[in-house]
XYZ file of C-alpha atoms in Angstrom:
776
model
C -22.765 44.201 -43.436
C -19.647 43.303 -44.395
C -20.837 41.020 -46.992
C -23.288 43.164 -48.462
C -20.503 45.486 -49.420
C -18.563 42.796 -50.811
C -21.117 42.379 -53.466
C -20.951 45.986 -54.561
C -18.834 46.395 -57.486
C -19.346 50.219 -58.097
C -19.542 52.948 -55.484
C -20.003 56.665 -55.739
C -19.926 59.638 -53.398
C -21.003 63.229 -54.198
C -18.348 65.622 -53.250
C -18.062 69.439 -54.058
C -15.751 68.555 -56.516
C -18.321 66.421 -58.327
C -19.237 62.572 -58.025
C -16.180 60.361 -57.123
C -16.314 56.812 -58.434
C -14.794 54.001 -56.605
C -14.305 50.186 -58.294
C -13.659 47.296 -56.407
C -11.691 45.005 -58.070
C -12.458 41.790 -56.151
C -16.111 42.242 -57.246
C -15.189 43.010 -60.698
C -13.230 39.779 -60.687
C -16.004 37.846 -59.232
C -18.507 39.267 -62.068
C -16.081 38.291 -64.643
C -15.381 34.655 -63.510
C -19.341 34.569 -62.862
C -19.785 35.590 -66.623
C -17.080 32.982 -67.790
C -18.841 30.230 -65.709
C -22.099 31.074 -67.071
C -21.175 30.933 -70.605
C -19.037 27.638 -70.330
C -22.261 26.038 -69.039
C -24.528 27.760 -72.167
C -21.943 26.486 -74.338
C -22.131 22.932 -72.860
C -25.788 22.772 -72.893
C -25.784 23.840 -76.446
C -23.068 20.748 -77.481
C -25.340 18.750 -75.247
C -28.869 19.859 -77.122
C -26.621 19.183 -80.852
C -25.647 15.573 -79.565
C -29.118 14.784 -78.091
C -30.702 16.035 -81.132
C -28.774 13.806 -83.701
C -29.005 10.713 -81.428
C -28.543 7.659 -82.178
C -26.400 9.323 -84.581
C -22.944 10.936 -83.777
C -20.656 13.667 -85.123
C -18.329 10.870 -85.584
C -20.420 9.012 -87.609
C -21.397 12.085 -89.759
C -17.696 12.720 -90.286
C -17.256 9.135 -91.402
C -20.111 9.108 -94.260
C -18.925 12.500 -95.401
C -15.387 11.256 -95.530
C -16.286 8.073 -97.422
C -18.760 10.039 -99.875
C -16.257 12.986 -100.707
C -13.348 10.564 -100.946
C -15.183 8.293 -103.377
C -16.116 11.297 -105.318
C -12.782 12.795 -105.299
C -11.453 9.541 -106.969
C -14.393 9.471 -109.690
C -16.687 7.025 -107.720
C -19.951 8.063 -107.340
C -21.819 6.384 -104.345
C -25.118 8.445 -104.938
C -26.379 6.763 -107.948
C -26.659 10.377 -109.418
C -27.772 12.317 -106.660
C -24.713 14.150 -106.124
C -24.615 15.250 -110.306
C -28.099 16.270 -109.498
C -27.092 18.434 -106.525
C -24.720 19.955 -108.351
C -26.710 21.138 -111.162
C -29.029 22.725 -108.472
C -26.512 24.764 -106.923
C -26.965 28.554 -106.988
C -25.284 30.224 -109.874
C -23.184 32.289 -107.183
C -21.737 28.944 -106.306
C -20.951 27.856 -109.582
C -19.048 31.253 -110.518
C -16.992 31.020 -107.294
C -16.073 27.294 -107.189
C -14.538 25.186 -110.085
C -15.580 21.740 -111.233
C -14.032 19.607 -108.674
C -14.840 22.145 -106.066
C -18.627 22.033 -106.974
C -18.389 18.072 -107.005
C -16.849 17.985 -103.583
C -19.654 20.465 -102.294
C -22.423 18.308 -103.706
C -20.912 15.367 -102.201
C -20.894 16.923 -98.839
C -24.518 18.304 -99.069
C -25.513 14.512 -100.002
C -23.506 12.695 -97.465
C -25.064 15.103 -94.802
C -28.390 14.485 -95.864
C -27.905 10.545 -96.000
C -26.402 10.578 -92.512
C -29.532 12.470 -91.210
C -32.021 10.247 -92.939
C -30.310 7.451 -91.484
C -30.493 9.121 -88.214
C -34.136 9.502 -88.407
C -34.771 6.152 -89.811
C -32.587 4.607 -86.978
C -34.893 6.558 -84.331
C -37.884 5.557 -85.818
C -36.803 2.066 -85.845
C -35.835 2.694 -82.152
C -39.016 4.051 -81.252
C -40.851 0.957 -82.665
C -38.557 -1.560 -80.821
C -39.173 0.386 -77.523
C -42.805 0.074 -78.332
C -42.479 -3.525 -77.670
C -43.394 -4.493 -74.157
C -43.683 -8.356 -74.236
C -40.192 -8.819 -72.414
C -42.455 -7.526 -69.191
C -44.684 -10.630 -69.097
C -42.102 -13.277 -69.552
C -41.728 -15.454 -66.578
C -38.424 -14.603 -64.816
C -35.603 -16.498 -66.240
C -37.363 -17.646 -68.986
C -36.363 -15.216 -71.721
C -37.559 -16.453 -75.220
C -35.020 -16.132 -78.251
C -37.132 -13.598 -79.773
C -36.714 -11.522 -76.908
C -33.099 -11.851 -76.650
C -32.886 -11.038 -80.526
C -35.013 -7.692 -79.939
C -32.700 -6.693 -76.604
C -29.814 -7.316 -78.936
C -31.310 -4.896 -81.479
C -32.233 -2.318 -79.012
C -28.461 -2.364 -77.949
C -27.350 -1.822 -81.299
C -29.796 0.882 -82.347
C -29.203 2.553 -79.025
C -25.467 3.339 -79.917
C -22.619 4.082 -77.324
C -22.463 5.929 -74.360
C -26.119 7.542 -74.564
C -26.405 11.015 -72.807
C -29.062 11.498 -69.912
C -31.582 13.056 -72.346
C -30.547 11.078 -75.422
C -33.495 8.606 -75.571
C -36.035 11.383 -75.079
C -37.184 11.782 -78.740
C -37.066 7.984 -78.973
C -39.547 6.845 -76.677
C -43.158 6.110 -77.660
C -45.940 8.023 -76.462
C -48.431 6.933 -73.870
C -51.031 4.980 -75.784
C -54.719 5.601 -74.910
C -56.395 2.147 -73.862
C -60.007 1.585 -75.233
C -62.459 2.782 -73.077
C -64.347 -0.803 -72.902
C -60.952 -2.148 -71.807
C -60.501 0.472 -69.045
C -63.971 -0.351 -67.620
C -63.465 -4.058 -67.817
C -60.613 -3.773 -65.587
C -62.198 -1.379 -63.493
C -65.338 -3.654 -62.846
C -62.802 -6.545 -62.096
C -60.697 -4.310 -59.545
C -63.864 -3.682 -57.507
C -65.292 -6.929 -57.802
C -63.918 -8.024 -54.206
C -65.350 -4.842 -52.590
C -68.723 -4.182 -54.476
C -71.659 -5.910 -56.446
C -71.621 -5.791 -60.226
C -72.113 -2.063 -61.433
C -73.475 -0.757 -64.663
C -71.836 1.950 -66.372
C -71.786 4.511 -69.181
C -69.460 4.538 -72.045
C -67.557 7.740 -72.827
C -67.693 9.273 -76.051
C -65.122 11.700 -74.646
C -62.507 8.813 -75.858
C -62.047 10.544 -79.319
C -60.630 13.814 -77.603
C -58.180 11.833 -75.681
C -56.918 10.186 -78.991
C -56.686 13.517 -80.460
C -54.604 14.784 -77.619
C -52.268 11.943 -77.639
C -51.375 12.534 -81.333
C -50.285 16.300 -80.504
C -49.246 16.240 -76.925
C -46.234 14.390 -75.613
C -48.245 12.676 -73.069
C -51.852 12.649 -72.626
C -51.759 12.359 -68.892
C -48.887 14.109 -67.284
C -49.879 17.886 -67.812
C -53.492 17.432 -66.453
C -52.201 15.144 -63.662
C -49.496 17.804 -62.882
C -52.257 20.421 -62.734
C -55.555 18.988 -61.323
C -53.962 16.596 -58.891
C -51.059 18.732 -57.509
C -51.119 22.465 -58.525
C -54.930 22.882 -58.209
C -55.007 21.073 -55.042
C -55.886 23.681 -52.207
C -55.210 22.045 -48.984
C -51.915 22.055 -47.389
C -49.096 20.157 -49.174
C -47.274 19.322 -46.132
C -48.464 15.729 -44.969
C -50.888 15.569 -47.719
C -48.624 15.690 -51.053
C -44.837 16.112 -49.848
C -43.111 13.072 -48.956
C -39.625 12.260 -47.269
C -36.507 10.083 -47.469
C -34.047 9.144 -44.851
C -30.292 8.487 -44.186
C -28.423 5.277 -43.957
C -30.129 3.175 -41.767
C -27.040 1.772 -39.417
C -24.296 4.106 -40.304
C -23.503 7.962 -39.874
C -20.374 8.852 -41.729
C -19.693 11.861 -38.863
C -21.839 13.327 -36.026
C -20.442 16.989 -36.913
C -23.588 18.370 -38.119
C -21.763 21.356 -40.227
C -19.417 18.824 -41.633
C -22.250 16.272 -42.645
C -23.972 19.450 -44.298
C -20.804 20.288 -46.080
C -20.212 16.863 -47.722
C -23.968 16.596 -48.586
C -24.328 19.813 -49.901
C -21.294 19.378 -52.156
C -22.435 15.691 -53.402
C -25.674 17.340 -54.292
C -24.023 19.970 -56.226
C -21.609 17.364 -58.267
C -24.787 15.762 -59.070
C -26.165 19.008 -60.561
C -23.058 19.659 -62.388
C -23.428 16.388 -63.878
C -26.996 16.826 -64.620
C -26.627 20.128 -66.389
C -23.717 18.358 -68.751
C -25.941 15.440 -69.305
C -23.216 13.496 -67.800
C -25.574 10.829 -66.181
C -26.518 7.797 -67.807
C -29.845 7.043 -68.132
C -31.794 4.869 -66.063
C -32.185 1.433 -68.133
C -34.875 -1.042 -67.257
C -32.790 -4.816 -67.447
C -29.833 -2.850 -68.619
C -31.574 -2.359 -72.054
C -34.803 -0.118 -72.016
C -34.242 3.264 -71.316
C -36.581 5.259 -68.780
C -37.811 8.785 -69.302
C -35.484 11.538 -67.805
C -38.209 14.499 -68.401
C -38.603 14.830 -64.525
C -34.819 15.158 -63.697
C -34.862 18.660 -65.356
C -36.596 20.147 -62.401
C -34.667 18.525 -59.512
C -32.882 22.050 -58.975
C -33.771 25.841 -58.796
C -37.422 24.852 -58.685
C -40.339 26.213 -56.394
C -43.831 25.937 -56.054
C -45.543 29.569 -56.271
C -48.839 29.900 -54.374
C -51.844 31.197 -56.630
C -55.496 31.835 -55.464
C -56.909 29.123 -58.235
C -54.071 27.585 -58.974
C -50.079 26.955 -58.149
C -47.382 27.476 -60.724
C -44.015 25.940 -60.796
C -41.047 28.048 -60.675
C -37.948 26.735 -62.796
C -34.684 28.669 -63.386
C -31.941 27.536 -65.481
C -29.281 27.919 -62.684
C -28.944 29.299 -58.891
C -25.499 29.935 -57.425
C -26.964 30.019 -53.859
C -28.503 28.117 -50.805
C -31.325 29.355 -48.844
C -30.238 28.047 -45.103
C -32.832 27.770 -41.986
C -31.658 27.673 -38.419
C -33.090 28.599 -35.050
C -35.761 30.445 -36.838
C -33.517 32.426 -39.214
C -32.811 32.752 -42.947
C -29.513 32.687 -44.558
C -28.468 32.952 -48.102
C -25.204 30.966 -48.691
C -23.354 31.219 -51.860
C -22.014 28.052 -53.803
C -19.233 29.271 -55.634
C -16.256 31.682 -55.373
C -13.753 32.979 -57.959
C -16.027 30.896 -60.483
C -15.467 27.569 -58.628
C -17.749 25.386 -56.883
C -17.147 25.834 -52.858
C -15.252 22.607 -51.521
C -16.942 20.603 -48.791
C -14.456 22.016 -46.277
C -15.663 25.737 -47.147
C -19.181 24.768 -47.193
C -18.652 23.188 -43.452
C -17.050 26.411 -42.535
C -20.173 28.431 -43.866
C -22.624 26.156 -42.265
C -20.713 26.478 -38.769
C -21.007 30.002 -38.966
C -24.464 29.830 -39.535
C -24.317 27.384 -36.130
C -22.633 29.745 -34.321
C -24.541 32.919 -35.077
C -26.177 34.171 -32.076
C -28.666 36.682 -33.520
C -32.311 36.070 -32.646
C -35.203 35.973 -35.134
C -37.008 38.953 -36.305
C -40.333 39.611 -35.858
C -42.716 37.185 -37.539
C -39.557 35.276 -39.097
C -39.316 32.265 -36.818
C -42.697 30.496 -38.080
C -42.573 32.389 -41.672
C -42.112 28.904 -43.472
C -45.610 28.002 -41.893
C -46.967 29.938 -44.846
C -45.894 26.933 -47.054
C -47.459 24.220 -44.648
C -51.044 25.795 -44.429
C -53.710 26.086 -46.621
C -52.799 27.177 -49.986
C -55.962 29.478 -50.876
C -59.024 28.884 -49.148
C -61.438 31.391 -47.442
C -58.750 33.966 -46.450
C -56.456 32.929 -49.151
C -53.633 32.720 -46.514
C -50.409 31.838 -48.581
C -51.467 33.285 -52.069
C -53.171 36.374 -50.592
C -50.006 36.908 -48.145
C -47.582 36.566 -50.651
C -49.126 38.985 -52.742
C -50.013 41.385 -50.268
C -46.910 41.235 -47.877
C -43.969 39.999 -50.069
C -44.157 41.667 -53.351
C -41.982 44.631 -52.674
C -39.112 45.710 -50.492
C -36.887 43.702 -48.562
C -39.618 41.080 -48.220
C -39.721 40.363 -51.831
C -35.748 40.508 -52.059
C -35.588 37.786 -49.181
C -38.393 35.674 -50.500
C -36.694 35.979 -53.960
C -33.560 34.482 -52.323
C -35.428 31.600 -50.889
C -37.476 30.669 -53.624
C -34.704 31.187 -56.192
C -32.026 29.210 -54.245
C -30.633 25.636 -55.735
C -32.626 23.891 -52.816
C -33.521 24.723 -49.352
C -31.405 23.811 -46.287
C -32.294 23.141 -42.831
C -29.876 22.945 -39.695
C -32.284 21.201 -37.276
C -31.736 21.249 -33.667
C -32.948 17.818 -32.907
C -31.345 14.638 -33.047
C -32.978 11.895 -34.822
C -31.968 8.568 -36.467
C -32.362 4.578 -35.847
C -31.564 3.893 -32.406
C -32.044 -0.094 -31.404
C -32.385 1.049 -27.914
C -35.280 3.092 -29.058
C -38.663 1.503 -30.006
C -40.110 4.387 -31.382
C -36.861 5.949 -32.818
C -37.670 5.608 -36.543
C -41.446 6.851 -35.845
C -40.143 10.194 -34.413
C -37.524 10.506 -37.265
C -40.111 9.951 -39.746
C -42.642 12.318 -38.481
C -39.613 14.754 -38.272
C -38.855 14.808 -42.038
C -42.637 14.597 -43.045
C -43.512 17.861 -41.221
C -41.011 18.879 -38.761
C -42.148 21.885 -36.493
C -44.378 22.831 -39.243
C -42.147 26.324 -39.648
C -38.604 24.983 -40.471
C -38.694 23.629 -43.936
C -39.632 25.359 -47.059
C -42.304 23.007 -48.156
C -42.577 24.873 -51.492
C -38.970 24.145 -52.646
C -38.329 21.163 -54.923
C -36.704 19.344 -51.872
C -35.580 20.674 -48.638
C -32.353 19.098 -47.112
C -32.796 18.378 -43.360
C -29.350 17.916 -41.388
C -29.571 17.164 -37.655
C -27.580 18.177 -34.885
C -26.167 14.445 -34.696
C -25.051 14.261 -38.261
C -28.094 12.194 -39.606
C -29.860 13.565 -42.346
C -32.988 13.382 -44.806
C -35.050 15.446 -47.033
C -38.582 16.702 -47.614
C -39.807 16.787 -51.425
C -42.557 18.576 -53.023
C -44.490 16.159 -55.105
C -45.766 18.407 -58.253
C -42.650 18.394 -60.286
C -41.591 14.963 -59.781
C -42.144 11.353 -58.443
C -40.220 9.590 -55.756
C -37.758 7.670 -57.918
C -36.238 11.100 -59.499
C -35.400 12.086 -55.868
C -34.095 8.817 -55.038
C -31.568 8.813 -58.003
C -30.258 12.099 -56.537
C -30.339 10.887 -52.925
C -28.359 7.514 -53.790
C -25.687 9.395 -55.705
C -25.331 11.591 -52.799
C -25.141 9.252 -50.034
C -22.633 7.263 -51.918
C -20.418 10.236 -53.031
C -20.417 11.546 -49.493
C -19.411 8.347 -47.741
C -17.253 6.495 -50.118
C -15.838 9.347 -52.180
C -15.129 12.520 -50.301
C -15.233 10.968 -46.608
C -14.039 12.420 -43.319
C -11.061 12.971 -41.130
C -10.474 11.329 -38.483
C -11.754 13.901 -36.220
C -15.057 13.874 -38.327
C -14.477 17.279 -40.329
C -14.200 17.577 -44.239
C -11.141 17.013 -45.869
C -9.249 19.988 -46.888
C -8.267 23.646 -45.272
C -10.994 26.339 -44.909
C -10.624 29.459 -46.808
C -11.339 31.873 -43.890
C -11.553 34.965 -46.217
C -14.683 33.607 -47.552
C -17.220 36.247 -46.781
C -19.563 34.831 -44.116
C -23.412 33.785 -45.054
C -25.826 36.905 -45.472
C -28.578 36.809 -42.923
C -31.997 37.656 -44.637
C -34.029 40.405 -43.357
C -37.701 40.834 -43.272
C -40.387 43.651 -42.263
C -43.299 41.376 -41.559
C -46.097 43.718 -40.068
C -48.490 42.521 -37.524
C -51.280 41.641 -39.653
C -48.989 39.400 -41.566
C -47.975 37.799 -38.178
C -51.739 36.717 -37.818
C -51.882 35.072 -41.146
C -48.482 33.244 -40.361
C -49.878 32.098 -37.042
C -53.254 30.992 -38.594
C -51.410 28.951 -41.301
C -49.195 27.581 -38.413
C -52.281 26.589 -36.251
C -53.569 24.855 -39.517
C -50.498 22.935 -39.913
C -49.675 22.030 -36.383
C -53.103 20.511 -35.879
C -52.412 18.427 -39.023
C -49.295 17.265 -38.077
C -50.263 16.545 -34.610
C -53.054 14.002 -35.864
C -50.374 11.982 -37.948
C -49.127 8.829 -36.308
C -46.457 7.001 -37.836
C -44.837 3.720 -37.222
C -41.634 2.783 -39.236
C -39.883 -0.504 -38.456
C -37.365 -2.990 -39.527
C -38.385 -6.513 -40.603
C -35.225 -8.507 -40.697
C -36.506 -12.167 -40.593
C -35.941 -12.627 -44.255
C -35.813 -10.444 -47.506
C -36.231 -10.850 -50.964
C -33.265 -13.290 -51.060
C -35.651 -16.001 -49.667
C -38.828 -14.867 -51.437
C -36.884 -14.820 -54.802
C -35.908 -18.425 -54.187
C -39.523 -19.471 -54.543
C -39.951 -17.777 -57.815
C -42.308 -15.161 -56.448
C -42.084 -11.592 -56.681
C -41.117 -9.769 -53.321
C -43.337 -6.883 -54.003
C -46.246 -9.202 -54.896
C -45.159 -11.087 -51.609
C -45.618 -7.616 -49.417
C -48.659 -6.529 -51.325
C -50.691 -9.960 -50.485
C -49.339 -9.500 -47.052
C -50.956 -6.210 -46.639
C -54.234 -7.329 -47.815
C -54.015 -10.068 -45.249
C -52.805 -7.702 -42.488
C -55.691 -5.513 -43.412
C -58.441 -8.051 -43.383
C -57.189 -9.488 -40.007
C -57.245 -5.740 -38.580
C -60.745 -4.584 -40.088
C -62.626 -7.894 -41.089
C -63.149 -6.562 -44.557
C -60.870 -5.555 -47.600
C -60.447 -2.016 -48.858
C -59.548 -0.285 -52.261
C -55.717 -0.421 -52.375
C -53.408 1.991 -54.286
C -50.042 0.862 -55.425
C -47.971 3.147 -57.025
C -46.131 2.403 -60.561
C -44.283 3.997 -63.064
C -44.873 4.777 -66.723
C -41.412 6.101 -67.930
C -41.122 3.438 -70.259
C -43.171 6.280 -72.325
C -42.013 9.812 -72.875
C -42.786 11.973 -70.040
C -44.313 9.451 -68.128
C -45.201 9.700 -64.684
C -47.185 7.309 -62.721
C -50.043 4.476 -62.660
C -51.980 2.881 -60.116
C -51.937 -0.917 -59.640
C -55.063 -1.852 -57.650
C -53.672 -4.556 -55.477
C -56.858 -5.595 -53.826
C -57.915 -8.389 -56.519
C -60.008 -11.307 -56.171
C -57.155 -13.756 -56.350
C -55.481 -11.828 -53.223
C -58.760 -11.976 -51.461
C -59.558 -15.612 -52.040
C -56.103 -16.465 -50.582
C -56.595 -14.334 -47.721
C -60.295 -16.018 -46.859
C -58.621 -19.477 -47.468
C -57.840 -21.746 -44.688
C -57.699 -24.930 -46.877
C -54.828 -26.964 -48.212
C -55.170 -25.102 -51.359
C -53.709 -21.972 -49.819
C -50.187 -22.099 -51.003
C -51.494 -22.474 -55.040
C -53.786 -19.360 -54.253
C -51.026 -17.335 -52.968
C -49.119 -17.941 -56.146
C -52.235 -17.340 -58.219
C -52.636 -14.133 -56.573
C -49.025 -13.285 -56.859
C -49.217 -13.723 -60.689
C -52.074 -11.635 -61.043
C -50.514 -8.776 -59.152
C -47.464 -9.011 -61.113
C -49.675 -8.959 -64.322
C -51.551 -5.756 -63.225
C -48.135 -4.109 -62.463
C -46.691 -4.942 -66.068
C -50.245 -3.875 -67.514
C -49.666 -0.264 -65.388
C -46.189 0.219 -66.565
C -46.867 -0.808 -70.136
C -49.622 2.100 -70.516
C -52.771 -0.494 -69.904
C -53.570 0.699 -66.573
C -56.856 2.293 -65.904
C -56.688 5.124 -63.365
C -55.196 7.810 -65.382
C -57.390 6.822 -68.231
C -60.372 7.485 -66.091
C -58.896 10.392 -64.687
C -58.354 11.995 -68.142
C -61.913 10.785 -69.437
C -63.115 12.729 -66.415
C -61.245 15.849 -66.833
C -62.550 15.884 -70.708
C -66.339 15.242 -69.420
C -65.761 18.322 -67.352
C -64.784 20.487 -70.394
C -67.396 19.121 -72.523
C -70.230 19.699 -69.533
C -71.063 16.084 -69.885
C -72.478 14.415 -66.310
C -71.201 10.984 -65.759
C -72.185 9.642 -62.612
C -69.921 6.557 -63.219
C -66.929 9.080 -63.473
C -67.755 11.055 -60.551
C -68.167 7.777 -58.290
C -64.939 6.225 -59.618
C -62.984 9.594 -58.961
C -64.339 9.928 -55.393
C -63.795 6.538 -54.128
C -61.011 6.663 -51.350
C -57.959 4.717 -51.332
C -58.160 3.532 -47.566
C -54.858 1.544 -48.324
C -52.695 3.474 -50.377
C -48.848 2.103 -51.182
C -45.564 2.309 -52.417
C -42.411 0.887 -53.014
C -39.099 2.870 -52.618
C -36.707 2.017 -55.578
C -33.165 1.709 -54.637
C -29.705 0.983 -56.413
C -30.748 2.952 -59.537
C -27.190 4.076 -59.516
C -24.910 1.225 -58.369
C -21.977 3.295 -56.850
C -21.389 0.850 -54.160
C -22.191 -2.804 -53.441
C -24.461 -3.106 -51.054
C -24.058 -7.056 -50.188
C -20.510 -5.893 -49.191
C -21.724 -2.634 -47.318
C -24.543 -3.941 -45.387
C -24.060 -1.082 -42.999
C -25.085 1.071 -45.689
C -28.756 0.003 -46.486
C -31.140 2.847 -47.039
C -33.970 3.593 -44.605
C -36.234 4.512 -47.492
C -38.845 7.098 -47.159
C -42.473 7.633 -46.436
C -45.643 9.741 -46.937
C -48.912 10.227 -45.082
C -52.165 8.848 -45.324
C -54.319 9.583 -48.423
C -57.745 9.049 -46.640
C -58.393 10.467 -43.417
C -59.452 6.823 -42.020
C -57.108 4.875 -43.966
C -53.298 4.120 -44.012
C -50.071 5.073 -45.778
C -47.549 2.527 -46.422
C -44.235 2.650 -47.816
C -41.641 0.173 -48.154
C -38.188 -0.457 -49.186
C -36.501 -4.299 -49.734
C -32.899 -3.279 -49.040
C -30.489 -6.356 -49.364
C -31.238 -9.984 -49.180
C -32.574 -9.693 -45.505
C -34.200 -6.405 -44.707
C -37.457 -4.681 -45.490
C -38.135 -1.470 -43.715
C -41.573 -0.124 -43.634
C -43.306 3.289 -42.972
C -46.671 3.251 -42.003
C -48.703 6.322 -41.371
C -52.530 6.925 -40.217
C -54.290 9.698 -38.291
C -54.869 9.882 -34.464
C -58.422 11.154 -35.040
C -59.966 8.219 -36.921
C -61.284 5.473 -35.056
C -60.788 3.169 -38.013
C -56.775 3.438 -37.229
C -56.655 3.487 -33.633
C -52.934 4.476 -33.067
C -50.567 2.561 -30.396
C -50.730 5.011 -27.907
C -54.682 5.216 -27.609
C -54.973 1.619 -27.890
C -52.558 1.517 -24.882
C -54.821 3.914 -23.028
C -58.090 1.930 -23.786
C -56.767 -1.570 -23.427
C -57.989 -2.382 -26.944
C -56.092 -5.890 -27.940
C -57.343 -6.373 -31.667
C -59.310 -9.322 -33.347
C -57.054 -12.000 -32.376
C -58.406 -14.719 -34.534
C -56.628 -18.016 -34.368
C -53.596 -16.840 -32.639
C -52.996 -13.984 -34.940
C -53.347 -11.282 -31.939
C -53.403 -8.548 -34.527
C -52.537 -5.092 -33.109
C -55.361 -3.194 -35.021
C -53.396 0.190 -34.458
C -50.544 -1.146 -36.542
C -51.332 -2.350 -39.961
C -48.081 -3.993 -40.759
C -47.800 -5.940 -37.503
C -50.089 -8.063 -39.640
C -47.296 -8.556 -41.942
C -44.878 -9.879 -39.168
C -47.769 -12.182 -37.995
C -48.309 -13.344 -41.602
C -44.651 -14.450 -42.128
C -44.460 -15.760 -38.695
C -47.313 -17.976 -38.909
C -47.568 -19.076 -42.744
C -44.340 -17.369 -44.093
C -42.426 -20.661 -43.974
C -45.183 -22.801 -45.298
C -45.622 -20.258 -48.391
C -42.080 -19.971 -48.761
C -41.291 -23.632 -49.377
C -39.808 -23.782 -52.858
C -42.119 -25.272 -55.667
C -41.334 -28.398 -57.188
């Protein structure tokens, strides 16, 4: 193939006269430019590591201290109170012989000033860590900031310096504290009080091991959480672990598939370049408190590699190509030419070449990606064993390496999706497509797969072990804003610019898949297909009101929705269930998530109440939810602590019926709010058509619901609700229509039991206006 020859710098042929060598100047030029680019990146990373290593100090600050000290010494002024003279006396004899008195004095001043500056940096860093360990600001009522908190915020700003880089705060963030076992148990019993009778428990001596770990480990939870919750999971990660994000809700910048892919990929690569250079500002809570940026390191060039007992994460420092899937075929697309990133128009041309390629899939290639969608290693060890047996040598290994070592994965989908106001189920089908597709057209092991549909809409499917949803959300906001507001499109829908037609076309990956491997692929596909067909999705907009009206009543929008979900579930089932709401712990170094148990005694009291005190009960429930959310964010949650206690108990061989029970309790209502506007690249109020659709995930329990929501703008909430057709507890809308089931329907609610958040709509229609009366 022509593109294969372009990659060969040296060719030789054997002739009767000997061996004749040929050199490709263009290939040598590409190798040279690639090396230059690689060294530039290394030097940039070295510079960034130095700047981050001395933060909150700066080289200019060091230069100023040195200049003042050396200058004062030159004029005979000793600012060191005798320390410079002591340093001078301890200089090696070689220095004394080579340098004069004045030179030795200046050298000693340089050493002293550098040491003094470094000591100042360390003290300042420690002071910043102590300041960031204070979390009282989170527990203050909205709009009522105490003077002491204002002073604290000013001190944080001063200690933080100017223009911090992405990873500047990492060494200044406090470690996640280990709560007392008694406090965790008390919070646990309080959380299950609405569901169970009072329980007895066994205190854990294993706490001392967690304290020991917290002293030497950066985070006492995150590594175990990544390994035991994600990488050791043996069930399919499709649906069960991976999640998705959507495009703009109302607008599509272009309907040309290749053009949208070109702009989107270029925008994502601009983000990667800024990430490599640490040129992204840290995410700051309230604009003052930095959040941990550790998870962002693995956004790109990362793949989950299957193993027999546990998977592992492969992360490369760089990758210069994409893996692209279209109509059952895999392609390799280079991202650079002549050492420069391909512009959007060239990327569009490359994607269009793939769309126009008429070649059919090879044997076994069409459903190959189903291996990443099925069981990880159960029974016949389908993916782990198949990878080792059939993809460890030859062309299969070369092609698989190309996929796994790509910057990320791209699917040029043959379907059309997106929100259509004339089709009630348009968002439902869009959600299912992004969550699982055809079970063989996304590479579920990649850190994320970009999906571009035939009508120009797009989305992404993300693997969960390497990071949590806000990290992908940060990238996604940058990509959408850059694509729409900065790069833009021509009037005919194409990317701006003129394509370089001399670029070699994308390289078609080749495979040699034997029949027995095809059988393994088909088996994985059957497992994945059955799982995907069992997933029911309902995604819809709520436009009656949004956070604007709720905030006027001094109520948290998140608390409002969480309580609404409790009401909806109770009206659906006639009972309450253990409820999971994801919260982040990124106020601490390498923090990930914690659980907020939203089904509280206060929330259930409000739901059960039909008295005149209902309004007051609602506000009490909302305050309790906010308090639990703040506890989770500040390291005082209970579920991650219980999880680590369980891990230690298993290591020690200690049986704990209490922990066994806690860790086995099903989350029948699993919820999460999608963050937005982490990067304020455009004004959402000025551009309401660019509201995000958010994203979603599959149900955690077979007989439960997965609920994701995004509060976008002042008057829009978009919900993503998943459940399983096979569960009689979560009857789908399709089965309801077939059976004629009408729901519980008490007191005019007429709740559709198959659609959990229909209860939310009934909630706001019936009592929302009452609850949302401004408090006097």
